[in-house]
Coordinates of C-alpha atoms in Angstrom, one line a residue:
M1 CA 79.4 85.1 -20.2
P2 CA 79.4 81.3 -18.1
S3 CA 83.0 80.6 -16.6
S4 CA 85.2 78.6 -17.9
H5 CA 86.7 75.4 -16.5
A6 CA 90.0 73.8 -17.7
A7 CA 89.8 70.7 -18.3
G8 CA 89.9 67.9 -14.7
E9 CA 88.6 71.2 -12.9
S10 CA 86.3 71.3 -10.2
I11 CA 83.4 73.2 -11.3
L12 CA 82.6 75.8 -7.7
P13 CA 79.8 75.4 -5.7
S14 CA 77.9 78.9 -6.7
D15 CA 79.7 78.2 -10.5
P16 CA 78.3 81.5 -12.3
R17 CA 77.1 78.8 -15.7
L18 CA 74.1 77.8 -13.5
Q19 CA 73.1 81.6 -14.0
S20 CA 73.3 81.9 -17.8
P21 CA 70.8 82.9 -19.1
D22 CA 71.2 80.2 -21.6
P23 CA 69.2 77.0 -20.8
E24 CA 71.1 74.8 -22.4
V25 CA 74.9 76.1 -21.2
R26 CA 73.0 75.5 -17.7
R27 CA 72.1 71.5 -18.4
I28 CA 76.0 70.8 -19.5
A29 CA 76.7 72.0 -15.8
V30 CA 74.5 70.5 -14.3
L31 CA 75.7 67.0 -16.4
Q32 CA 79.4 67.4 -15.2
I33 CA 78.3 68.4 -11.7
A34 CA 76.6 64.9 -11.5
D35 CA 79.8 63.5 -14.0
E36 CA 81.8 64.4 -10.8
A37 CA 79.8 62.9 -8.2
D38 CA 81.0 64.6 -5.5
P39 CA 78.3 65.6 -2.4
D40 CA 79.7 68.6 -1.5
Q41 CA 78.1 69.9 -4.6
A42 CA 75.1 68.0 -4.7
P43 CA 73.0 71.3 -3.1
L44 CA 73.3 72.5 -6.9
L45 CA 71.6 69.8 -8.1
V46 CA 68.9 69.9 -6.1
A47 CA 68.7 73.6 -6.9
A48 CA 68.1 73.2 -10.5
L49 CA 65.6 71.3 -9.6
R50 CA 63.8 74.8 -9.6
D51 CA 65.2 76.0 -13.5
P52 CA 63.4 77.9 -15.4
A53 CA 64.0 74.9 -18.4
A54 CA 62.0 71.4 -18.2
A55 CA 65.4 70.0 -20.1
V56 CA 68.0 71.5 -17.0
R57 CA 65.2 70.4 -14.3
A58 CA 65.1 66.7 -15.6
A59 CA 68.8 66.6 -16.1
A60 CA 69.3 67.8 -12.4
A61 CA 66.4 64.6 -11.2
E62 CA 68.8 62.4 -13.6
G63 CA 72.4 63.7 -11.6
L64 CA 71.1 62.6 -8.0
L65 CA 70.6 59.2 -8.9
G66 CA 72.9 57.7 -6.0
I67 CA 72.5 61.0 -3.5
E68 CA 70.0 60.7 -0.7
T69 CA 70.0 63.8 2.0
G70 CA 66.8 65.2 3.1
E71 CA 66.8 67.9 0.2
A72 CA 67.3 65.5 -2.6
V73 CA 64.9 63.7 -1.8
A74 CA 62.2 66.4 -0.9
G75 CA 63.3 68.1 -4.2
L76 CA 62.0 65.4 -6.4
A77 CA 59.1 64.3 -4.7
A78 CA 58.5 68.1 -4.8
L79 CA 59.4 67.4 -8.7
L80 CA 56.7 65.0 -9.8
D81 CA 54.4 66.9 -9.9
D82 CA 56.3 69.1 -12.4
A83 CA 54.4 69.8 -15.6
D84 CA 56.8 68.8 -17.8
A85 CA 56.4 65.0 -18.8
E86 CA 60.3 64.2 -19.2
A87 CA 61.3 65.8 -15.7
R88 CA 58.5 64.1 -14.0
A89 CA 59.5 60.9 -15.3
A90 CA 63.5 61.8 -14.2
A91 CA 62.8 62.3 -10.8
A92 CA 60.6 59.3 -10.8
H93 CA 63.6 57.2 -12.0
T94 CA 65.7 58.6 -9.7
L95 CA 63.5 57.8 -6.5
S96 CA 62.2 54.1 -7.5
E97 CA 66.4 54.2 -7.5
L98 CA 67.2 54.6 -3.4
K99 CA 68.6 52.3 -1.4
Q100 CA 68.8 53.2 2.0
P101 CA 65.9 52.5 4.4
A102 CA 66.4 56.4 6.3
S103 CA 65.4 58.1 3.0
A104 CA 62.0 57.1 3.8
A105 CA 61.0 59.2 6.0
W106 CA 61.4 61.7 3.2
L107 CA 59.4 60.1 1.2
L108 CA 56.8 59.2 3.1
P109 CA 54.8 62.9 4.1
F110 CA 54.3 62.7 -0.3
A111 CA 52.7 59.4 0.0
S112 CA 49.5 60.3 2.1
D113 CA 47.9 63.6 0.6
G114 CA 48.5 65.3 -3.0
P115 CA 48.3 64.4 -6.8
A116 CA 47.4 60.5 -7.6
H117 CA 50.5 60.5 -9.8
V118 CA 53.0 61.8 -7.0
R119 CA 51.7 59.5 -4.4
A120 CA 52.1 56.5 -6.9
A121 CA 55.6 57.5 -7.4
V122 CA 56.5 58.1 -4.3
L123 CA 54.8 54.6 -2.7
R124 CA 57.1 52.9 -5.7
A125 CA 59.6 54.3 -4.0
L126 CA 58.3 53.5 -1.0
R127 CA 58.4 49.8 -1.8
E128 CA 61.7 48.9 -2.8
L129 CA 62.9 50.2 1.1
R130 CA 60.9 48.0 2.8
V131 CA 60.1 50.0 5.7
A132 CA 56.8 49.7 8.2
D133 CA 55.4 52.6 8.1
A134 CA 54.8 52.7 4.0
A135 CA 51.8 50.2 5.1
A136 CA 49.5 53.4 6.5
P137 CA 49.4 55.5 3.1
A138 CA 49.4 52.2 1.3
L139 CA 46.1 51.0 2.6
D140 CA 44.6 54.1 2.5
A141 CA 45.5 54.5 -1.1
L142 CA 43.4 50.7 -1.9
A143 CA 40.4 53.3 -1.4
T144 CA 41.2 55.2 -4.4
P145 CA 40.1 55.5 -7.5
D146 CA 43.3 55.8 -9.4
A147 CA 44.1 52.7 -10.7
A148 CA 47.7 53.2 -11.3
L149 CA 47.8 54.5 -6.8
R150 CA 46.1 51.1 -6.2
R151 CA 48.4 48.8 -8.5
E152 CA 51.7 50.6 -6.3
A153 CA 49.9 50.2 -2.8
V154 CA 49.1 46.9 -3.4
G155 CA 52.4 46.8 -4.3
V156 CA 54.0 48.2 -1.3
L157 CA 52.1 45.6 1.0
G158 CA 53.3 42.5 -0.8
Y159 CA 56.1 43.6 -0.7
L160 CA 55.8 44.1 2.7
R161 CA 53.8 41.0 3.7
H162 CA 52.0 42.9 5.0
A163 CA 49.4 40.6 6.8
P164 CA 46.5 42.9 8.0
A165 CA 45.7 43.8 4.4
L166 CA 44.8 40.2 3.3
P167 CA 41.4 40.6 3.4
A168 CA 41.8 44.0 1.1
L169 CA 44.1 42.1 -1.2
A170 CA 41.9 39.2 -1.4
A171 CA 39.0 41.4 -2.3
L172 CA 41.4 43.3 -5.0
A173 CA 42.3 40.3 -6.5
T174 CA 38.9 39.2 -7.5
A175 CA 36.4 42.3 -8.1
D176 CA 38.9 45.7 -9.0
P177 CA 37.9 46.9 -11.8
A178 CA 41.0 47.5 -13.7
D179 CA 43.0 44.7 -14.7
E180 CA 46.7 46.4 -13.8
V181 CA 45.4 46.0 -9.8
R182 CA 43.9 42.1 -10.3
R183 CA 47.3 41.2 -10.9
A184 CA 49.6 42.9 -8.8
A185 CA 46.9 41.8 -6.2
V186 CA 47.6 38.1 -7.2
G187 CA 51.0 38.6 -7.2
A188 CA 50.8 40.2 -3.6
L189 CA 49.3 37.3 -2.4
A190 CA 51.8 34.5 -2.9
F191 CA 53.3 35.5 0.4
A192 CA 49.9 34.1 2.6
T193 CA 50.6 30.6 3.0
G194 CA 48.6 28.6 4.8
D195 CA 45.8 31.7 4.2
A196 CA 42.6 30.0 2.3
A197 CA 40.8 32.9 1.6
A198 CA 44.3 34.2 -0.2
A199 CA 44.9 30.7 -2.0
A200 CA 40.9 30.8 -3.1
A201 CA 41.2 34.3 -4.5
V202 CA 44.5 33.5 -6.0
Q203 CA 42.9 30.7 -7.6
A204 CA 39.8 32.2 -8.8
A205 CA 41.7 34.6 -10.5
L206 CA 43.3 31.1 -13.4
A207 CA 39.3 32.4 -14.4
D208 CA 39.6 35.9 -15.1
A209 CA 38.8 38.1 -18.3
A210 CA 42.9 39.0 -18.6
W211 CA 45.1 37.0 -19.3
A212 CA 47.8 38.4 -17.4
V213 CA 46.5 37.9 -14.4
R214 CA 45.6 34.0 -14.9
E215 CA 49.4 33.7 -15.8
E216 CA 49.8 35.8 -11.8
A217 CA 47.5 33.4 -10.8
A218 CA 49.6 30.4 -12.2
T219 CA 52.6 31.4 -11.2
A220 CA 51.4 32.4 -7.5
L221 CA 49.7 28.8 -6.2
G222 CA 53.2 27.2 -7.0
K223 CA 54.5 29.8 -4.4
L224 CA 52.1 29.2 -2.4
A225 CA 52.2 25.4 -2.6
E226 CA 49.2 25.2 -2.7
P227 CA 47.8 21.6 -3.5
R228 CA 44.6 21.8 -3.6
A229 CA 45.3 24.3 -6.9
G230 CA 46.4 21.2 -9.0
D231 CA 43.3 20.9 -10.8
A232 CA 42.5 23.9 -11.7
L233 CA 46.5 23.9 -12.7
V234 CA 46.1 21.3 -14.7
R235 CA 42.4 23.1 -16.3
S236 CA 45.2 25.6 -17.8
L237 CA 47.5 24.1 -19.6
D238 CA 44.8 24.4 -21.6
D239 CA 44.4 28.3 -21.5
A240 CA 44.0 30.2 -25.0
Y241 CA 47.3 32.1 -23.9
W242 CA 50.8 29.8 -24.1
Q243 CA 52.3 32.2 -20.8
V244 CA 49.4 30.7 -18.4
R245 CA 50.1 27.4 -19.5
L246 CA 53.9 28.1 -19.3
R247 CA 53.5 29.3 -15.7
A248 CA 50.6 27.0 -14.7
A249 CA 53.2 23.7 -15.5
R250 CA 56.3 25.2 -13.1
S251 CA 53.6 25.6 -10.4
L252 CA 52.4 21.6 -11.6
G253 CA 56.7 20.8 -11.0
R254 CA 56.0 22.7 -8.3
L255 CA 53.5 21.2 -6.8
R256 CA 54.4 17.8 -7.5
F257 CA 51.0 17.1 -8.4
A258 CA 51.1 13.5 -9.9
A259 CA 47.4 13.6 -11.8
A260 CA 49.1 16.5 -13.8
V261 CA 51.0 14.1 -15.9
P262 CA 48.9 13.3 -19.2
A263 CA 48.6 16.6 -19.5
L264 CA 52.0 17.2 -18.8
L265 CA 52.8 14.8 -21.3
R266 CA 50.5 16.5 -23.9
A267 CA 52.4 19.9 -23.3
L268 CA 55.6 18.3 -24.4
D269 CA 54.8 17.6 -27.5
H270 CA 53.5 21.9 -27.8
T271 CA 55.1 23.8 -31.4
I272 CA 56.3 26.3 -28.5
S273 CA 59.8 25.0 -26.7
N274 CA 59.3 28.0 -24.1
L275 CA 55.6 25.4 -22.6
R276 CA 58.2 22.1 -24.0
K277 CA 61.2 23.3 -21.3
E278 CA 58.8 24.0 -18.4
A279 CA 56.3 20.8 -18.9
A280 CA 59.8 18.7 -19.3
L281 CA 61.2 20.7 -15.6
A282 CA 57.6 19.7 -14.0
L283 CA 58.0 16.1 -15.3
G284 CA 61.2 15.7 -13.2
E285 CA 60.1 17.7 -10.6
I286 CA 57.3 15.0 -10.3
G287 CA 58.9 12.0 -11.0
N288 CA 56.7 9.6 -11.6
P289 CA 58.3 6.7 -13.8
A290 CA 55.6 6.6 -16.6
A291 CA 57.4 10.3 -18.3
L292 CA 60.0 8.0 -19.0
P293 CA 59.6 7.3 -22.7
A294 CA 58.2 10.9 -23.7
L295 CA 60.8 12.7 -21.6
E296 CA 63.3 10.0 -23.9
R297 CA 61.9 11.8 -27.2
A298 CA 62.2 14.9 -26.1
A299 CA 65.7 14.6 -25.0
Q300 CA 66.0 14.3 -29.2
D301 CA 64.3 17.7 -29.3
P302 CA 65.8 20.1 -32.0
D303 CA 65.7 22.5 -29.2
P304 CA 69.0 22.3 -27.4
E305 CA 66.8 23.9 -24.3
V306 CA 64.4 21.3 -23.9
R307 CA 66.9 17.8 -24.9
K308 CA 69.0 19.4 -21.4
L309 CA 66.2 19.6 -19.3
A310 CA 64.5 16.6 -20.7
R311 CA 67.8 14.4 -20.4
L312 CA 67.7 16.4 -16.6
A313 CA 64.0 15.4 -15.5
I314 CA 65.3 12.0 -17.0
G315 CA 68.3 11.8 -14.1
Q316 CA 65.3 12.7 -11.6
L317 CA 63.1 9.8 -11.8
G318 CA 65.7 7.9 -10.7
I319 CA 65.7 5.2 -13.4
G320 CA 68.5 6.2 -15.2
K321 CA 68.4 6.3 -18.7

């Protein structure tokens, strides 16, 4: 029979409930151990990662959130290849919340070998830790046939701002067969300010068949502060997807691209209020006094956010109202 505990009493390290034949009893015991947040009891949660019941393994993985020891990280990494999807997802989530760069040393061995989904989850966790040693397994993963793994590898290299990866990232941004990988590569290239090849790849992505890639490209060009992209971004203000137009307007404002004013004035009358807001912001950043009449009309827009941003833009023109 499982032992009982009085309210507020700590669970002993050898809590017999974890040996109960009833998996629900074991799961509840794991939840209570996790709630107590006692680091000395972490080994009990690590041991529960190997429980016969998937629900117990998943609860143990969730309970290890915030506990960063070699045994915990290794146990969670091993659980990434569990037969149960819930257990795998719980382990991946807990690993993605690691905060200490020192935890990378325990993760790295799982990033270079093993099933693609395990390597992908490990790289996702390593991305947030931003340790230089993660670059090597990420570069190796760029050549794998698994799109999810390539995407996570791109994320690591982008977070690290790993300059040696730029040629590979530029190639993926325009040629990878998976939309998700092209989008990730375009986003990762946003750190490469001053690199002509990276800027060219991102600008080419404005014509990608996938609207999400075009949206990412429109955003990245503003971050790159690439003035030569101005004309292409103006054309993107006529994209079939308003999400792309919105990001193009934002980047044109960041670039202070004066030739965009006529197109931005048209966007100021768009039926989608978010696009009107971005157009007002961009016109303010560009600062062309010719936008004043349209901005004054926008200051009476039905949307209060558009009105506020139009008034802000008028102030930026330097001529007042």
